Every structure is written in C-alpha cells, then in structure tokens.
PDB file of C-alpha atoms and ligand atoms in Angstrom:
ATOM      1  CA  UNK X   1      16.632   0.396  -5.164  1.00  0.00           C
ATOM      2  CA  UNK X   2      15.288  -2.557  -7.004  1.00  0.00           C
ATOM      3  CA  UNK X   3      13.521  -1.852 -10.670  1.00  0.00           C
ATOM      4  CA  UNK X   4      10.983  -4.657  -9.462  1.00  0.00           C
ATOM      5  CA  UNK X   5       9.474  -3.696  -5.978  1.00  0.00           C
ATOM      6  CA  UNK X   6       7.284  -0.865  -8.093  1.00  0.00           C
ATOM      7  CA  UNK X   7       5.298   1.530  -6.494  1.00  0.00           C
ATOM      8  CA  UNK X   8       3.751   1.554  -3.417  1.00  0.00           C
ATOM      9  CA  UNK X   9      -0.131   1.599  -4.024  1.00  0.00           C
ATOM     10  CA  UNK X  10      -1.449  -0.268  -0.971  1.00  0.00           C
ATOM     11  CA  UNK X  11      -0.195  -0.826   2.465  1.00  0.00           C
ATOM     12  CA  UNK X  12      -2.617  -3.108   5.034  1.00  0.00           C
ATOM     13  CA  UNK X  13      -1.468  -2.813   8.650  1.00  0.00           C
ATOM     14  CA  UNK X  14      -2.565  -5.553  11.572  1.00  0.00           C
ATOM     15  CA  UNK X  15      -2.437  -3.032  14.530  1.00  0.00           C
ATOM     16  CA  UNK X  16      -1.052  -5.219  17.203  1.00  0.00           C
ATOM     17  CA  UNK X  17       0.039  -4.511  21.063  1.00  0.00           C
ATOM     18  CA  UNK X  18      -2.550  -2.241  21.946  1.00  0.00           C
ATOM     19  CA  UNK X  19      -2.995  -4.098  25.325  1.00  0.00           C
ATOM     20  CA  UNK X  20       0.532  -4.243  25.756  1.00  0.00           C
ATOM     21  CA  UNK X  21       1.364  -1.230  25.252  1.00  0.00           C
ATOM     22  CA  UNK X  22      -1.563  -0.274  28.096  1.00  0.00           C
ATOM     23  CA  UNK X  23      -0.538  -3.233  30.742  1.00  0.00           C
ATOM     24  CA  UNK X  24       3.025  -1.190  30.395  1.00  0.00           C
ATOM     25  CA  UNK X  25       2.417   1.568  31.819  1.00  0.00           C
ATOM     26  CA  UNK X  26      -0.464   0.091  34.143  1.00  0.00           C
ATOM     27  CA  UNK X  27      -3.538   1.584  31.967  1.00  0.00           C
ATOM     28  CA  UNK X  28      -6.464  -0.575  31.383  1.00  0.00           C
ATOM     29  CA  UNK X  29      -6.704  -2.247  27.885  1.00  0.00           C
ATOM     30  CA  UNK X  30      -8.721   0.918  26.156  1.00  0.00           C
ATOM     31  CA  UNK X  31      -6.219   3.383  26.754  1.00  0.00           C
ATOM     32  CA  UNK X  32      -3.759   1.482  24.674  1.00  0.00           C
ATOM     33  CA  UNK X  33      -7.177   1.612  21.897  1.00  0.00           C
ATOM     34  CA  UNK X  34      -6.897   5.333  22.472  1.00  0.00           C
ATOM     35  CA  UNK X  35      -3.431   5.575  21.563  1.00  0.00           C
ATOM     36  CA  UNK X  36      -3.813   3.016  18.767  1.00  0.00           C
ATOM     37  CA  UNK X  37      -6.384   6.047  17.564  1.00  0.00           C
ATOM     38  CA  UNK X  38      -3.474   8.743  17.131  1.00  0.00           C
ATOM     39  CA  UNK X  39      -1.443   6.233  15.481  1.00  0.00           C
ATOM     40  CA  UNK X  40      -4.003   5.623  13.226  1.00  0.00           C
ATOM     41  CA  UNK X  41      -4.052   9.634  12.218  1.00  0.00           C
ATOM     42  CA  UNK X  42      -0.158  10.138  12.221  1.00  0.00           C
ATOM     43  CA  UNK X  43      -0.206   7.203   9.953  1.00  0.00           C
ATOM     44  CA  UNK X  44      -3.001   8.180   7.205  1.00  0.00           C
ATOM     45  CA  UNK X  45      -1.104  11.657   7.358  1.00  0.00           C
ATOM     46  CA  UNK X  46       2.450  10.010   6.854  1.00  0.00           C
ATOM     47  CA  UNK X  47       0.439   7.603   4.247  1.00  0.00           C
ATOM     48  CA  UNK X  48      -0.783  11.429   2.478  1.00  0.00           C
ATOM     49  CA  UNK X  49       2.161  12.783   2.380  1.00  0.00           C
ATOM     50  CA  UNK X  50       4.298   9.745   1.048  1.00  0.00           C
ATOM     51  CA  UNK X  51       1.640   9.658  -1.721  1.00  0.00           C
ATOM     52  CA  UNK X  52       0.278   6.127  -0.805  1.00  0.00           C
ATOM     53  CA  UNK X  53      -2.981   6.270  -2.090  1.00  0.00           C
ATOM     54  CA  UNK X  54      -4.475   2.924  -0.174  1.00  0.00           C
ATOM     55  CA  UNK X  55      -4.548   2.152   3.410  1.00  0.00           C
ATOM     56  CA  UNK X  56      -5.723  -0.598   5.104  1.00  0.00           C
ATOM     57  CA  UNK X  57      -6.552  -1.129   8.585  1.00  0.00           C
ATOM     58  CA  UNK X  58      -7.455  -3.774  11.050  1.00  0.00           C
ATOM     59  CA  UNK X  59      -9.794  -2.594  13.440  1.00  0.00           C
ATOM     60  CA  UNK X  60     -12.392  -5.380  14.454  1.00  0.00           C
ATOM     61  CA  UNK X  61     -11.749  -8.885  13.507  1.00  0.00           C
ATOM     62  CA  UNK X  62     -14.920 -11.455  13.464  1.00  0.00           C
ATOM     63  CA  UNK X  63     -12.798 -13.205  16.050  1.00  0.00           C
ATOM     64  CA  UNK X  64     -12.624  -9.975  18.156  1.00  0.00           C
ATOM     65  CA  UNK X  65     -16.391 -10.775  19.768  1.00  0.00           C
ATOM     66  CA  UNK X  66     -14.587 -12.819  21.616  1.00  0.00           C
ATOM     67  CA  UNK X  67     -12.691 -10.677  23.984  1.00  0.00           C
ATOM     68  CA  UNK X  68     -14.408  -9.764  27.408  1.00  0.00           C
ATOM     69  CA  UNK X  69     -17.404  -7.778  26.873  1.00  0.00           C
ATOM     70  CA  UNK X  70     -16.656  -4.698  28.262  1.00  0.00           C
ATOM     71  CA  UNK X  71     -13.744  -4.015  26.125  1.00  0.00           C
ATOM     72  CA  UNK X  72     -15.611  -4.807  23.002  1.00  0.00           C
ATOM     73  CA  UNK X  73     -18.066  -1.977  23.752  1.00  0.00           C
ATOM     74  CA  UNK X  74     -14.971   0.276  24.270  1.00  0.00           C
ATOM     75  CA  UNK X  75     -14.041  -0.462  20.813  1.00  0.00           C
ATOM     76  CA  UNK X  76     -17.205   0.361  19.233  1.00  0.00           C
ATOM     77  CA  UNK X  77     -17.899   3.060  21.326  1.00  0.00           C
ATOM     78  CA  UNK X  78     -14.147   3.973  20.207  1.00  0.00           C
ATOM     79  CA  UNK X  79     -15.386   3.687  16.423  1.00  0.00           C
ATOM     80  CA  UNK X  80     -18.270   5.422  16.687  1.00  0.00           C
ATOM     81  CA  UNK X  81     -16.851   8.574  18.738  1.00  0.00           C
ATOM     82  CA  UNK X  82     -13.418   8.781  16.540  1.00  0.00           C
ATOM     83  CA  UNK X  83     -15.325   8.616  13.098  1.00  0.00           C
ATOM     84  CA  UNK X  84     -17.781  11.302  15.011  1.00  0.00           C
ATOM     85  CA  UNK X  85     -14.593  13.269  15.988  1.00  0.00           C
ATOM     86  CA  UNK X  86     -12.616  12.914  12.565  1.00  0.00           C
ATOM     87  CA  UNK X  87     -15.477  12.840   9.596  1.00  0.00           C
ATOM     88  CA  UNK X  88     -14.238  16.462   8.938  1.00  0.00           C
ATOM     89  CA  UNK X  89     -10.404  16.652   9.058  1.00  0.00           C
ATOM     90  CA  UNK X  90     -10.712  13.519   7.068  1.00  0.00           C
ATOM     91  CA  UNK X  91     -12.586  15.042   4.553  1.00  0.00           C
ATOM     92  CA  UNK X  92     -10.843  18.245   4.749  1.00  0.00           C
ATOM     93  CA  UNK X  93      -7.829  15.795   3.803  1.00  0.00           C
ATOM     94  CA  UNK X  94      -9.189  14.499   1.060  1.00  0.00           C
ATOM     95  CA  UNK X  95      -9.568  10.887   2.459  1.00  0.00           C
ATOM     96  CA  UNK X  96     -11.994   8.566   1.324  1.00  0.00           C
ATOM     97  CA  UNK X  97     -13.475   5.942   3.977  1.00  0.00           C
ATOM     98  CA  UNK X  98     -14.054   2.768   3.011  1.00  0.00           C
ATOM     99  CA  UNK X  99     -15.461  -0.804   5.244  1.00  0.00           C
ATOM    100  CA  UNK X 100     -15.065  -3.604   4.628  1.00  0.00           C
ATOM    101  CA  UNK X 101     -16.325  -6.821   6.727  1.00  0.00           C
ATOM    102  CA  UNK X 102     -19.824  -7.996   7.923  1.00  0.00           C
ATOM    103  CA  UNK X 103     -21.250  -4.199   8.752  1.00  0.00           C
ATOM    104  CA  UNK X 104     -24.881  -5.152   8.780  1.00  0.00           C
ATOM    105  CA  UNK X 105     -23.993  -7.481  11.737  1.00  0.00           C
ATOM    106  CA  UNK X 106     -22.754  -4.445  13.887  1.00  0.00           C
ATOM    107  CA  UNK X 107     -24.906  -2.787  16.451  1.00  0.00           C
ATOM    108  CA  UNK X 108     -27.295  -0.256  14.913  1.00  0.00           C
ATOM    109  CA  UNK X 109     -25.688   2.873  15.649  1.00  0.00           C
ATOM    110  CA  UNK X 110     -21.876   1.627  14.910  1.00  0.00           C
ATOM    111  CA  UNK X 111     -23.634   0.544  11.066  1.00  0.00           C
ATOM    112  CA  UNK X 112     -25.020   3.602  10.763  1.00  0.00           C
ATOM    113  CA  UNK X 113     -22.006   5.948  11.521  1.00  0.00           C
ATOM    114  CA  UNK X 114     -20.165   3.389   9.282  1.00  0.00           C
ATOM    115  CA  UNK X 115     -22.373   3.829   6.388  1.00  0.00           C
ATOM    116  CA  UNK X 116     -22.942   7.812   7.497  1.00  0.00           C
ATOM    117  CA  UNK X 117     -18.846   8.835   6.955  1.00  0.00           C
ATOM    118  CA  UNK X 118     -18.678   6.299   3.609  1.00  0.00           C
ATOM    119  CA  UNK X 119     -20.898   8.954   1.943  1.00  0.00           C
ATOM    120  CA  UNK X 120     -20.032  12.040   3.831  1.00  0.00           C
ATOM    121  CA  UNK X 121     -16.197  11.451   2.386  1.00  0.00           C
ATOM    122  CA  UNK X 122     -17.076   9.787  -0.538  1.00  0.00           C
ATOM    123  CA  UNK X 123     -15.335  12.462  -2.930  1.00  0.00           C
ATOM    124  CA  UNK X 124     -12.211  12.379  -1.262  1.00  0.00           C
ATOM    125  CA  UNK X 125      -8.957  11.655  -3.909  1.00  0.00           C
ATOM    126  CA  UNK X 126      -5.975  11.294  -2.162  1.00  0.00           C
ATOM    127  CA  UNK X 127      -6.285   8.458  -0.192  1.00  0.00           C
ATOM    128  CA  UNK X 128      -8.666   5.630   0.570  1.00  0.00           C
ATOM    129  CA  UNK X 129      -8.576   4.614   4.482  1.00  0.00           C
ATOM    130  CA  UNK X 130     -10.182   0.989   3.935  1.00  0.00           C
ATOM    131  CA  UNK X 131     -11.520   0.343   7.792  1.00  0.00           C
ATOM    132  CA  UNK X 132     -12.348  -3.734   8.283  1.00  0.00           C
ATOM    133  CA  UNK X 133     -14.905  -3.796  10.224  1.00  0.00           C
ATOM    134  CA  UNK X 134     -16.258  -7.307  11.773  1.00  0.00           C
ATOM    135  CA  UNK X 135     -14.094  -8.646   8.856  1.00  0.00           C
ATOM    136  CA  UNK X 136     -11.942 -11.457   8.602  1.00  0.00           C
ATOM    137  CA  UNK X 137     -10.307 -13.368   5.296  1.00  0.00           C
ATOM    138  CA  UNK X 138     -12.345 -16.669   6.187  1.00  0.00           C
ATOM    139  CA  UNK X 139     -15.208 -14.864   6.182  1.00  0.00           C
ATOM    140  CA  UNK X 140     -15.257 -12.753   2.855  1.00  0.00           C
ATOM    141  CA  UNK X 141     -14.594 -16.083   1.460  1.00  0.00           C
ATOM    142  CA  UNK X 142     -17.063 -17.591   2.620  1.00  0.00           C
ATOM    143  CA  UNK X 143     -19.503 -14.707   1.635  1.00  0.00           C
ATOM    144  CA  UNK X 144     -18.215 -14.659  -2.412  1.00  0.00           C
ATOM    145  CA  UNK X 145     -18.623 -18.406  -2.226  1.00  0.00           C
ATOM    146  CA  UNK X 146     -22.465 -18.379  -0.918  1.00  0.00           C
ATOM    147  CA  UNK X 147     -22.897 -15.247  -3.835  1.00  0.00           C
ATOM    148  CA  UNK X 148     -21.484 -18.119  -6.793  1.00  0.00           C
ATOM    149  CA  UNK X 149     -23.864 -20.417  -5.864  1.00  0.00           C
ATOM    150  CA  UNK X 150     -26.716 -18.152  -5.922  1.00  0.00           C
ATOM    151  CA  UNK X 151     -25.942 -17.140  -8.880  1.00  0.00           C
ATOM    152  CA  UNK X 152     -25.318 -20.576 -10.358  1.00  0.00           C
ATOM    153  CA  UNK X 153     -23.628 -21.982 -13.541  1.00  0.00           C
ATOM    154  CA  UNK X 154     -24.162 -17.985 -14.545  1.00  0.00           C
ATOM    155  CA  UNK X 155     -21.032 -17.205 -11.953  1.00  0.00           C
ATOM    156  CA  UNK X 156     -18.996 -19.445 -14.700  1.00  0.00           C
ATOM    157  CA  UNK X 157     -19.060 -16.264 -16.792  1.00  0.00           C
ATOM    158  CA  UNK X 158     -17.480 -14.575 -14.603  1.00  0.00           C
ATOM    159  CA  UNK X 159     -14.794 -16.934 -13.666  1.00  0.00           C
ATOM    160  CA  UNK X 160     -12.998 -17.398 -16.552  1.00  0.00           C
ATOM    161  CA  UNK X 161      -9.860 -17.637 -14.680  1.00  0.00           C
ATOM    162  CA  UNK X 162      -8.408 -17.858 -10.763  1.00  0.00           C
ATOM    163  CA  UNK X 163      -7.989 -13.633 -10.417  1.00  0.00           C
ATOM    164  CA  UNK X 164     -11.802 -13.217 -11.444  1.00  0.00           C
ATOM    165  CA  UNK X 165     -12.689 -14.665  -8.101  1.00  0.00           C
ATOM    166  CA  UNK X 166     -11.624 -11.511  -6.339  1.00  0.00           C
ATOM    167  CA  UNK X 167     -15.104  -9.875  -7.964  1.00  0.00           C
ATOM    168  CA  UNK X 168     -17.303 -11.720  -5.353  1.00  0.00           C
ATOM    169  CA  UNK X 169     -14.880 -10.517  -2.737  1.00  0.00           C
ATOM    170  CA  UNK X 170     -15.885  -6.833  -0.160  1.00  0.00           C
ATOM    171  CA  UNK X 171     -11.864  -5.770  -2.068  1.00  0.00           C
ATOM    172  CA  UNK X 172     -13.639  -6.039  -5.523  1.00  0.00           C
ATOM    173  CA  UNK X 173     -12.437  -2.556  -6.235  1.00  0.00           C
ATOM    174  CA  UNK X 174      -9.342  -1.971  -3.774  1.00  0.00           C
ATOM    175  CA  UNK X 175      -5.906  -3.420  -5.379  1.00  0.00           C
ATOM    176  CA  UNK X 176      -3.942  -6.050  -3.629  1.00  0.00           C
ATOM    177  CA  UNK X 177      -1.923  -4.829  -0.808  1.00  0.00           C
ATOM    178  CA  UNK X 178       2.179  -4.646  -1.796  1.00  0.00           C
ATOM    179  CA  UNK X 179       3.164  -4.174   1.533  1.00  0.00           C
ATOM    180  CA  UNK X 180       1.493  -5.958   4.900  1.00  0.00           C
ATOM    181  CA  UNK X 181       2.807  -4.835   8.351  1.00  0.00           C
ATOM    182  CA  UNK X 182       2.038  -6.747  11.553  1.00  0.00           C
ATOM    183  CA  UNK X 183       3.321  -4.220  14.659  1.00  0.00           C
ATOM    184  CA  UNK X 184       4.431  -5.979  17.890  1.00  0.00           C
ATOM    185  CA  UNK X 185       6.647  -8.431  16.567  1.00  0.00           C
ATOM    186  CA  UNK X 186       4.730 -10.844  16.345  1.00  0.00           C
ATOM    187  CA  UNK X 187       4.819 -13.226  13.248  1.00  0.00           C
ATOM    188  CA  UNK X 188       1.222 -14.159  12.275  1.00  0.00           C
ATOM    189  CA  UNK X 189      -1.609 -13.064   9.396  1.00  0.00           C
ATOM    190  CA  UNK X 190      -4.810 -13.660  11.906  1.00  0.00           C
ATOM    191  CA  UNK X 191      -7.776 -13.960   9.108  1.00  0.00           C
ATOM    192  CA  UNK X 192      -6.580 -11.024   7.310  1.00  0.00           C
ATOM    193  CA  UNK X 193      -6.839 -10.326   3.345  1.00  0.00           C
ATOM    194  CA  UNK X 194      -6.045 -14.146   2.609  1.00  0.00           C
ATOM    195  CA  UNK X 195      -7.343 -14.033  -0.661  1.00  0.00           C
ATOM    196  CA  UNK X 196      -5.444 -10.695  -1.275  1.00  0.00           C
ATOM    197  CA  UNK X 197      -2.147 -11.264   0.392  1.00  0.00           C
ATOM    198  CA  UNK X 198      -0.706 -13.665  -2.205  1.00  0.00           C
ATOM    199  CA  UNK X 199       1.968 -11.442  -3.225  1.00  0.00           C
ATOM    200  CA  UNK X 200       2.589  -9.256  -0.872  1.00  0.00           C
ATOM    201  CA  UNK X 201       5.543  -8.640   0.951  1.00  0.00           C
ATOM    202  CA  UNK X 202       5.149  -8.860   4.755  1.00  0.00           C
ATOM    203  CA  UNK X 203       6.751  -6.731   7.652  1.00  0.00           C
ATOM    204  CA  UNK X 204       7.204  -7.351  11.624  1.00  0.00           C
ATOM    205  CA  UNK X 205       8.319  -4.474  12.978  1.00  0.00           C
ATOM    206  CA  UNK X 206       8.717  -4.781  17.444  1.00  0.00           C
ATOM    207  CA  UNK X 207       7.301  -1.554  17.810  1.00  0.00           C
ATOM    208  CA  UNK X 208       3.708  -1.649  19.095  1.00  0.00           C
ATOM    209  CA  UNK X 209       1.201  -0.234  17.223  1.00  0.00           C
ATOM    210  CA  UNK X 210       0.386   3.093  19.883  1.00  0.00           C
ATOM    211  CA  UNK X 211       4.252   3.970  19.081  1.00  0.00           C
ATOM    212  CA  UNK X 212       3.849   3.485  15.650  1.00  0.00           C
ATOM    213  CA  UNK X 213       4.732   6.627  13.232  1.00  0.00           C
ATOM    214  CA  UNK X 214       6.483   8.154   9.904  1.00  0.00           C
ATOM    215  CA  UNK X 215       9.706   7.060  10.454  1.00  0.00           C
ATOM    216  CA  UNK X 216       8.986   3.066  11.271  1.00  0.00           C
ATOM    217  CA  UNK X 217       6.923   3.673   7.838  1.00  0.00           C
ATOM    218  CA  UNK X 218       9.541   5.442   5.906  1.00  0.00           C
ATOM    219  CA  UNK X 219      12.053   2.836   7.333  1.00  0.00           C
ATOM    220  CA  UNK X 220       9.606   0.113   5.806  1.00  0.00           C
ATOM    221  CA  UNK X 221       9.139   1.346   2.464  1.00  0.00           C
ATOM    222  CA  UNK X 222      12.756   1.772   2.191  1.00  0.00           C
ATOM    223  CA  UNK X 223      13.297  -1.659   3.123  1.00  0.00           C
ATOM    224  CA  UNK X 224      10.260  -2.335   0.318  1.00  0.00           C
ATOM    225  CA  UNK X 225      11.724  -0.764  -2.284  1.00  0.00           C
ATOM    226  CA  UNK X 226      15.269  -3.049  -1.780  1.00  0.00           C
ATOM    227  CA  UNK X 227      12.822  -6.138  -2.234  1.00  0.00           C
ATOM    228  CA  UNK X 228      12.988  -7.839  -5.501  1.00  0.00           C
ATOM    229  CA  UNK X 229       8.906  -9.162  -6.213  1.00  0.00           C
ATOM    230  CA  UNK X 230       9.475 -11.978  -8.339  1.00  0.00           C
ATOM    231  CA  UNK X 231       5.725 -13.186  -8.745  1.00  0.00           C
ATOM    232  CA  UNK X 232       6.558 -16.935  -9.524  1.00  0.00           C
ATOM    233  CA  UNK X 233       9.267 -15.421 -12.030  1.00  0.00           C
ATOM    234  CA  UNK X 234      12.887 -15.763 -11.713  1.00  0.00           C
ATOM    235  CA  UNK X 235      15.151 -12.570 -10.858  1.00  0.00           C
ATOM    236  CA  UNK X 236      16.590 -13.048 -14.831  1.00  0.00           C
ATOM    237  CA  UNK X 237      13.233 -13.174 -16.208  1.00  0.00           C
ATOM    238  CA  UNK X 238      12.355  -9.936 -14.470  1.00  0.00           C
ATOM    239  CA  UNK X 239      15.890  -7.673 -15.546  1.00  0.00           C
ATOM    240  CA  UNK X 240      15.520  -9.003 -19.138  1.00  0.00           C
TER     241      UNK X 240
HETATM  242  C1  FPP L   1      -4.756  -5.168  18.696  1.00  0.00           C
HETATM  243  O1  FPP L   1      -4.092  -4.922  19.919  1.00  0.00           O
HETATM  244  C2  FPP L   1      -5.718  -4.118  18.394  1.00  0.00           C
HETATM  245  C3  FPP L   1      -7.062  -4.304  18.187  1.00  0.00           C
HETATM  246  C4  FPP L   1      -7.721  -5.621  18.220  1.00  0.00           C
HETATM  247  C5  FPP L   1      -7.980  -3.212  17.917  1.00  0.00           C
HETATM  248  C6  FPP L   1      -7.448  -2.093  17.060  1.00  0.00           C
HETATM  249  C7  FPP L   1      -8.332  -0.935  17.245  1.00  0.00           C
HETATM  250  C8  FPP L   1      -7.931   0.360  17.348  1.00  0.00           C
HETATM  251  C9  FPP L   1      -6.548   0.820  17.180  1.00  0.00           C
HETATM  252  C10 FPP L   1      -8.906   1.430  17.667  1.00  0.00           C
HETATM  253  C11 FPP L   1     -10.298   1.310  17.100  1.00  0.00           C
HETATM  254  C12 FPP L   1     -10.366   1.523  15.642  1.00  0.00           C
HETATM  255  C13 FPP L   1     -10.907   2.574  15.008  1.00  0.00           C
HETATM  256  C14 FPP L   1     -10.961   2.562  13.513  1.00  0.00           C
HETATM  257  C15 FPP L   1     -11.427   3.760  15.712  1.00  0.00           C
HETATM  258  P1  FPP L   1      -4.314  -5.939  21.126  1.00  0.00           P
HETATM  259  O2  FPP L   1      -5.444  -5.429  21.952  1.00  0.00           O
HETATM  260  O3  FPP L   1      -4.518  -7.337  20.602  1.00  0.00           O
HETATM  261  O4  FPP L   1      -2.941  -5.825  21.870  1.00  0.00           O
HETATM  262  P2  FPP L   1      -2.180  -6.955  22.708  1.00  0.00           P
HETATM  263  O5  FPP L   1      -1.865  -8.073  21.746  1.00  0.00           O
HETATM  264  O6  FPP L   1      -0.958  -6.231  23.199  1.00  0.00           O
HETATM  265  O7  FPP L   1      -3.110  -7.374  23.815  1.00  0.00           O
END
C-alpha cells in the first residue's frame, strides 16, 4: 500500500449506462433509472460500512434537459418518489443529504422535496450523500464568478490565493473528491466537479452503473490505495 494515497474521504461517481443497461435486456430507458436507484443504496451502504464519509453522485446534469421529454419527467418523478421512499432509512443510517446544482431552477415540487430531506437528515454523521442536482462544473463556475463581481474589489479579500476561489463555489464546505469513478467504460468527465477534480485520481470501471456494488468499490479503493498522489511533487520529495 502506498504511504501517499491517504485516506479515502470523498468518492464522486458519474453513474453511466443506465440506458444501456435497459436497451439490454429490452426495457425502456427508466427501468435502467430504477436499477441505477438500488445501486445508488448498495453503494451509500458499502460507502457506510467502508467508513467513507463523502459521497458524491451524479444524478441530473444541466445538460440532461436535453434528453427527450418524457424521460426527463421519469427522472424527476424518480427523485422525488425515491427521496419520498428513502428520507427514513437514510436517516435511520445516519446519512446526511446534501444538493448541489441550480435547485431553484427545478420544478416546484422536485425543489421542495430537495430542500424538505436536506433538513429532515440534517443531523446525520456518518456520511454525507452530496446529490447534484441540475448541476454541472461550467455552471458553478459561472455562478462563483457572477457572486465576485457583485461583491466587487471586496471579493479581493477573500482571494488571497488560487484555493480561496473554491468559497464562491455550491462544494464550499465538501472536500475535494480523492477518488472519481465514471461506470460504463467510458473515458470522459462530462461538466462534473472541474474546479474540484484537480487532484483526484480517476477510475473507468466497464461495469454499468445498475450492476454496480461493494466489490467493484472495494476493488477500486484497493487499486487507490496502490496509487502514489504526488500533487506536483516528486515521488522522493514525498518518502523523505
Ligand atoms: C446515466 O446513464 C444516468 C443518468 C443521466 C441519470 C442517473 C440517475 C439515476 C441513477 C436515478 C435518479 C437519481 C436519484 C438521486 C433518484 P445513461 O442514461 O446516460 O445511460 P446510457 O449512456 O447507457 O444511455
């Protein structure tokens, strides 16, 4: 195991293959979203018990709009039925829901369900399920840039140096993910966390994300901790 790779605090996930995974087994594009849905609990339970304490998922890009109509309203009317379903096993769980992503553009009753399960499991300490939402890198970029130049020359203050940007960003308070994983083998970031991703080491595994589980996750954080994370130092720097 390397001394450098550290430990595990965040993991982001780009659930990918949904669709595929559906068009497989001739099933219209939602019941691979289904699926995706019990992937998503096996993994915040794997995530739990391997002491992970953040986990980030993709569910709604601002890109996603996009796709044909009647499978975006599956989606939200996914969201709003599986935080409906869930809001007590979660907190039951001890997990902590956070958004992240342009909420107040949502439909009215998605935003409020959103907001709803943020405070109904906001004491939970064992792990933070960061949802985004309508989100995409580009656009919390764009967002902390427009809140600078309200504020004016007083947003010098607090930029002293290239890290304090991440203040005007929705992942103010969430730490940098260590470990990204993009299912379906396919090699791409698609507007996610670019501010936040800098450093992070990035995994493709070919399994799509409905088939997802414990043991693709244990196999990655394995893999994780045989990394060396150099951070613009060299491998000597980091031993001595
Ligand atoms: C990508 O697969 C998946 C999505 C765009 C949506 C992910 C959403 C869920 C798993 C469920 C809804 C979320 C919550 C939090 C209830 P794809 O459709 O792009 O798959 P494909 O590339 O095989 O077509």
């Amino acid at each position: 195991m390397s001394e450098t790779s550290g430990k595990v605090v965040h993991v982001a996930i780009i659930m990918d293959g949904n669709g595929r995974w559906a068009r497989r087994r001739g099933l219209p594009r939602v019941a691979g979203h289904r699926e995706g849905v019990k992937a998503i609990r096996r993994t915040v339970e794997a995530a739990v018990e391997f002491g992970i304490p953040y986990l980030t998922i993709y569910a709604f890009s601002t890109e996603n709009w996009m796709r044909p109509p009647e499978e975006v309203q599956a989606l939200m009317h996914l969201l709003v039925a599986t935080i409906q379903e869930q809001a007590e096993e979660l907190k039951k769980q001890g997990v902590r829901l956070r958004f992240i992503g342009h909420i107040d553009a949502l439909p009215a009753d998605a935003a409020e369900k959103v907001r709803w399960i943020e405070r109904y499991t906001q004491g939970g300490e064992r792990l933070t399920l960061v949802v985004a939402l309508n989100y995409s890198g580009r656009w919390d970029i764009y967002n902390a840039a427009r809140q600078i130049a309200r504020k004016g020359t007083d947003a010098l203050e607090m930029l002293k140096n290239p890290d304090d940007f991440k203040h005007f960003l929705t992942t103010a308070d969430i730490p940098d993910p260590d470990i990204l994983i993009r299912t379906s083998g396919e090699y791409r970031i698609s507007n996610f966390l670019l501010w936040e991703l800098a450093y992070t080491e990035l995994f493709f595994p070919d399994v799509l994300w409905p088939d997802f589980n414990k043991e693709v996750l244990a196999d990655i954080l394995q893999e994780f901790h045989r990394r060396e994370r150099r951070f613009g130092m060299t491998s000597e720097q980091l031993h001595s």
